[in-house]
Tab-separated table of C-alpha atoms in Angstrom:
chain	number	residue	atom	x	y	z
A	21	UNK	CA	-18.541	-30.376	-24.922
A	22	UNK	CA	-20.778	-28.483	-27.271
A	23	UNK	CA	-19.333	-25.300	-28.718
A	24	UNK	CA	-19.747	-22.621	-31.361
A	25	UNK	CA	-16.984	-21.032	-33.410
A	26	UNK	CA	-17.557	-17.778	-35.274
A	27	UNK	CA	-15.266	-15.918	-37.591
A	28	UNK	CA	-13.422	-13.182	-35.813
A	29	UNK	CA	-14.205	-9.604	-36.603
A	30	UNK	CA	-14.462	-6.867	-37.090
A	31	UNK	CA	-16.000	-7.205	-40.510
A	32	UNK	CA	-15.981	-3.905	-42.373
A	33	UNK	CA	-18.112	-3.496	-45.493
A	34	UNK	CA	-19.458	-0.791	-47.739
A	35	UNK	CA	-23.192	-0.337	-48.101
A	36	UNK	CA	-24.802	-2.813	-50.548
A	37	UNK	CA	-21.938	-5.305	-50.216
A	38	UNK	CA	-22.565	-9.026	-49.716
A	39	UNK	CA	-22.159	-10.316	-46.184
A	40	UNK	CA	-21.105	-13.723	-44.914
A	41	UNK	CA	-20.364	-14.455	-41.273
A	42	UNK	CA	-19.160	-17.992	-40.758
A	43	UNK	CA	-20.375	-20.150	-37.894
A	44	UNK	CA	-19.491	-23.769	-37.218
A	45	UNK	CA	-20.521	-25.875	-34.276
A	46	UNK	CA	-19.668	-29.006	-32.339
A	47	UNK	CA	-22.595	-30.753	-30.752
A	48	UNK	CA	-23.955	-34.082	-29.656
A	49	UNK	CA	-27.329	-34.796	-31.125
A	50	UNK	CA	-29.380	-32.330	-33.142
A	51	UNK	CA	-29.379	-28.887	-31.585
A	52	UNK	CA	-31.430	-25.923	-32.717
A	53	UNK	CA	-29.329	-23.113	-34.160
A	54	UNK	CA	-29.803	-19.378	-33.785
A	55	UNK	CA	-28.420	-16.043	-34.891
A	56	UNK	CA	-28.825	-13.129	-32.513
A	57	UNK	CA	-27.982	-9.481	-33.174
A	58	UNK	CA	-26.947	-6.837	-30.646
A	59	UNK	CA	-27.239	-3.199	-31.674
A	60	UNK	CA	-25.157	-0.637	-29.780
A	61	UNK	CA	-26.384	-0.100	-26.228
A	62	UNK	CA	-29.016	-2.808	-26.433
A	63	UNK	CA	-29.546	-6.424	-25.450
A	64	UNK	CA	-29.596	-9.315	-27.897
A	65	UNK	CA	-32.465	-9.823	-30.322
A	66	UNK	CA	-33.293	-13.037	-32.123
A	67	UNK	CA	-32.515	-12.614	-35.820
A	68	UNK	CA	-33.360	-16.075	-37.132
A	69	UNK	CA	-33.354	-19.731	-36.183
A	70	UNK	CA	-33.382	-23.251	-37.642
A	71	UNK	CA	-34.415	-26.335	-35.751
A	72	UNK	CA	-33.400	-29.203	-38.023
A	73	UNK	CA	-31.003	-30.104	-40.808
A	74	UNK	CA	-31.520	-28.272	-44.124
A	75	UNK	CA	-33.875	-25.744	-42.525
A	76	UNK	CA	-33.305	-22.194	-43.694
A	77	UNK	CA	-33.969	-19.372	-41.280
A	78	UNK	CA	-34.569	-15.904	-42.694
A	79	UNK	CA	-35.433	-12.445	-41.433
A	80	UNK	CA	-34.814	-8.836	-42.552
A	81	UNK	CA	-32.922	-10.038	-45.628
A	82	UNK	CA	-30.599	-12.272	-43.600
A	83	UNK	CA	-30.491	-16.016	-44.214
A	84	UNK	CA	-28.764	-19.038	-42.723
A	85	UNK	CA	-29.069	-22.725	-43.573
A	86	UNK	CA	-28.578	-25.551	-41.069
A	87	UNK	CA	-25.909	-27.758	-42.668
A	88	UNK	CA	-25.477	-30.938	-40.695
A	89	UNK	CA	-22.870	-32.410	-43.043
A	90	UNK	CA	-20.540	-29.451	-42.527
A	91	UNK	CA	-21.821	-28.550	-39.016
A	92	UNK	CA	-22.279	-24.984	-40.154
A	93	UNK	CA	-24.840	-22.197	-39.952
A	94	UNK	CA	-23.346	-19.307	-41.906
A	95	UNK	CA	-25.172	-15.979	-41.908
A	96	UNK	CA	-25.616	-14.207	-45.252
A	97	UNK	CA	-27.174	-11.042	-46.580
A	98	UNK	CA	-27.141	-9.946	-50.183
A	99	UNK	CA	-26.914	-6.187	-49.632
A	100	UNK	CA	-26.013	-4.732	-46.257
A	101	UNK	CA	-27.097	-1.348	-44.959
A	102	UNK	CA	-25.490	1.038	-42.497
A	103	UNK	CA	-28.260	0.105	-40.047
A	104	UNK	CA	-26.994	-3.499	-40.026
A	105	UNK	CA	-23.914	-2.403	-38.089
A	106	UNK	CA	-24.045	-4.488	-34.909
A	107	UNK	CA	-22.565	-7.519	-33.178
A	108	UNK	CA	-23.839	-10.879	-34.432
A	109	UNK	CA	-23.878	-14.007	-32.277
A	110	UNK	CA	-24.310	-17.578	-33.420
A	111	UNK	CA	-25.772	-19.939	-30.797
A	112	UNK	CA	-26.984	-23.477	-30.310
A	113	UNK	CA	-28.980	-25.256	-27.658
A	114	UNK	CA	-27.006	-27.301	-25.177
A	115	UNK	CA	-27.355	-31.061	-25.061
A	116	UNK	CA	-30.030	-30.924	-22.366
A	117	UNK	CA	-32.020	-28.386	-24.364
A	118	UNK	CA	-32.116	-26.090	-21.360
A	119	UNK	CA	-29.801	-23.238	-22.353
A	120	UNK	CA	-27.944	-21.653	-25.249
A	121	UNK	CA	-24.252	-21.791	-26.007
A	122	UNK	CA	-23.043	-18.652	-27.743
A	123	UNK	CA	-20.153	-17.904	-30.015
A	124	UNK	CA	-17.901	-14.967	-29.168
A	125	UNK	CA	-19.677	-12.608	-31.530
A	126	UNK	CA	-18.680	-10.895	-34.770
A	127	UNK	CA	-18.751	-7.128	-35.069
A	128	UNK	CA	-20.055	-5.815	-38.386
A	129	UNK	CA	-19.411	-2.234	-39.420
A	130	UNK	CA	-21.074	-0.925	-42.586
A	131	UNK	CA	-20.121	2.440	-44.049
A	132	UNK	CA	-21.976	4.518	-46.612
B	11	UNK	CA	-44.031	-8.187	-27.509
B	12	UNK	CA	-42.042	-9.813	-24.747
B	13	UNK	CA	-40.456	-7.350	-22.411
B	14	UNK	CA	-37.532	-8.188	-20.192
B	15	UNK	CA	-36.636	-5.330	-17.891
B	16	UNK	CA	-33.402	-5.029	-15.978
B	17	UNK	CA	-33.554	-2.639	-13.073
B	18	UNK	CA	-30.413	-0.641	-13.850
B	19	UNK	CA	-28.533	0.196	-17.058
B	20	UNK	CA	-25.407	1.278	-15.196
B	21	UNK	CA	-24.263	0.439	-11.690
B	22	UNK	CA	-21.092	1.279	-9.769
B	23	UNK	CA	-20.284	-0.606	-6.579
B	24	UNK	CA	-17.280	-1.134	-4.325
B	25	UNK	CA	-15.245	-4.248	-3.684
B	26	UNK	CA	-16.787	-6.398	-0.981
B	27	UNK	CA	-20.304	-5.031	-1.352
B	28	UNK	CA	-23.281	-7.315	-1.804
B	29	UNK	CA	-24.843	-6.442	-5.153
B	30	UNK	CA	-28.325	-7.257	-6.418
B	31	UNK	CA	-29.257	-7.206	-10.102
B	32	UNK	CA	-32.962	-7.495	-10.788
B	33	UNK	CA	-34.755	-8.779	-13.851
B	34	UNK	CA	-38.485	-8.891	-14.571
B	35	UNK	CA	-40.290	-10.406	-17.553
B	36	UNK	CA	-43.908	-9.886	-18.522
B	37	UNK	CA	-44.649	-12.955	-20.666
B	38	UNK	CA	-45.171	-15.595	-17.998
B	39	UNK	CA	-42.069	-17.453	-19.156
B	40	UNK	CA	-40.946	-20.437	-17.111
B	41	UNK	CA	-37.257	-20.141	-18.014
B	42	UNK	CA	-34.994	-17.283	-17.003
B	43	UNK	CA	-31.256	-16.831	-17.446
B	44	UNK	CA	-28.372	-14.666	-16.344
B	45	UNK	CA	-25.317	-14.168	-18.581
B	46	UNK	CA	-22.268	-12.006	-18.439
B	47	UNK	CA	-20.816	-10.529	-21.603
B	48	UNK	CA	-17.136	-9.690	-21.880
B	49	UNK	CA	-15.114	-8.558	-24.924
B	50	UNK	CA	-13.585	-11.495	-26.726
B	51	UNK	CA	-15.464	-14.018	-24.602
B	52	UNK	CA	-19.025	-13.595	-25.836
B	53	UNK	CA	-21.865	-14.534	-23.501
B	54	UNK	CA	-21.315	-16.942	-20.671
B	55	UNK	CA	-24.130	-18.486	-18.672
B	56	UNK	CA	-24.014	-17.845	-14.929
B	57	UNK	CA	-27.261	-19.385	-13.678
B	58	UNK	CA	-30.646	-20.292	-15.033
B	59	UNK	CA	-34.020	-21.191	-13.603
B	60	UNK	CA	-36.819	-23.237	-15.121
B	61	UNK	CA	-39.377	-22.693	-12.377
B	62	UNK	CA	-40.054	-20.701	-9.255
B	63	UNK	CA	-37.543	-21.542	-6.526
B	64	UNK	CA	-35.584	-23.729	-8.952
B	65	UNK	CA	-32.079	-22.852	-10.102
B	66	UNK	CA	-29.294	-24.500	-12.023
B	67	UNK	CA	-25.636	-23.539	-12.280
B	68	UNK	CA	-24.361	-22.448	-15.632
B	69	UNK	CA	-20.775	-22.353	-16.801
B	70	UNK	CA	-19.436	-19.698	-14.428
B	71	UNK	CA	-21.486	-19.657	-11.182
B	72	UNK	CA	-18.593	-18.968	-8.792
B	73	UNK	CA	-19.084	-15.790	-6.809
B	74	UNK	CA	-22.748	-15.508	-7.756
B	75	UNK	CA	-26.077	-16.712	-6.455
B	76	UNK	CA	-29.646	-16.260	-7.681
B	77	UNK	CA	-33.142	-15.989	-6.347
B	78	UNK	CA	-36.461	-16.801	-8.022
B	79	UNK	CA	-39.265	-16.230	-5.557
B	80	UNK	CA	-41.821	-15.231	-8.197
B	81	UNK	CA	-42.191	-16.455	-11.740
B	82	UNK	CA	-41.646	-13.060	-13.322
B	83	UNK	CA	-38.573	-12.046	-11.328
B	84	UNK	CA	-35.054	-13.467	-11.349
B	85	UNK	CA	-32.362	-11.819	-9.252
B	86	UNK	CA	-28.611	-12.184	-9.564
B	87	UNK	CA	-26.606	-11.654	-6.376
B	88	UNK	CA	-22.914	-10.932	-6.096
B	89	UNK	CA	-22.224	-12.038	-2.541
B	90	UNK	CA	-18.997	-10.040	-2.152
B	91	UNK	CA	-18.235	-8.059	-5.274
B	92	UNK	CA	-14.755	-8.204	-6.739
B	93	UNK	CA	-13.145	-6.212	-9.546
B	94	UNK	CA	-13.130	-9.239	-11.858
B	95	UNK	CA	-16.924	-9.129	-11.793
B	96	UNK	CA	-16.921	-5.841	-13.663
B	97	UNK	CA	-18.897	-6.731	-16.776
B	98	UNK	CA	-22.108	-6.389	-18.763
B	99	UNK	CA	-24.856	-8.581	-17.293
B	100	UNK	CA	-27.722	-9.762	-19.459
B	101	UNK	CA	-30.967	-11.343	-18.333
B	102	UNK	CA	-33.135	-13.456	-20.646
B	103	UNK	CA	-36.347	-15.445	-20.531
B	104	UNK	CA	-37.987	-18.094	-22.668
B	105	UNK	CA	-40.955	-20.413	-22.713
B	106	UNK	CA	-40.272	-24.116	-22.148
B	107	UNK	CA	-39.572	-26.419	-25.059
B	108	UNK	CA	-37.003	-28.813	-26.403
B	109	UNK	CA	-34.424	-26.105	-26.837
B	110	UNK	CA	-36.035	-24.504	-29.860
B	111	UNK	CA	-37.664	-21.609	-28.043
B	112	UNK	CA	-35.836	-18.312	-28.513
B	113	UNK	CA	-34.596	-16.361	-25.553
B	114	UNK	CA	-35.691	-12.758	-25.069
B	115	UNK	CA	-33.103	-10.423	-23.607
B	116	UNK	CA	-33.132	-7.303	-21.509
B	117	UNK	CA	-30.956	-4.322	-22.406
B	118	UNK	CA	-28.267	-5.274	-19.932
B	119	UNK	CA	-26.698	-3.816	-16.791
B	120	UNK	CA	-23.171	-2.498	-17.090
B	121	UNK	CA	-21.669	-3.124	-13.657
B	122	UNK	CA	-18.412	-1.579	-12.503
B	123	UNK	CA	-16.753	-2.768	-9.304
B	124	UNK	CA	-14.203	-0.304	-7.942
């Protein structure tokens, strides 16, 4: 079945470092892809999305490009801040388009 | 902004109790979802609903049921709570579409079953 694989964390970085969180997927058809972020004590918030191959989603300095040839949707940010410390989830729509399938999440910790 | 409100942030119940978790959204969304979140397992879909009185099983429906009597409200029911249902429960809603509509989440209910 469809699935999402994220790099395991935690990822620990210093402020202003470059961030990459890898996400690869297995899916039938052409799912939409999402990154969600969960700050401590809160629910998930949509960070960015891409709905077709070669689309680039971007928000708050984060970017991810839908790569069909490598079935990947890696999250990147050029310069992280302490406030980016959170858990990041990669997700895709299921084959029926009715629900999301989430990765296990990657914890990011940024220190000043 | 979409607001998804879960009735409790923290809840402690006893084994065997019937437990109700309530979720309300204010954006007239057709779709609503219940997930549980556990360390190392990410989010797993329990049930979802795409219309009033409609429900579909997700990946882990055993031990749970749901109710959607009104469009804005989606309730998760633990028929007879067990310790392995101790978890964080997240509710979400979305508008209909071909899977490209984002889901909006509540802040979660941390449920402990003793």
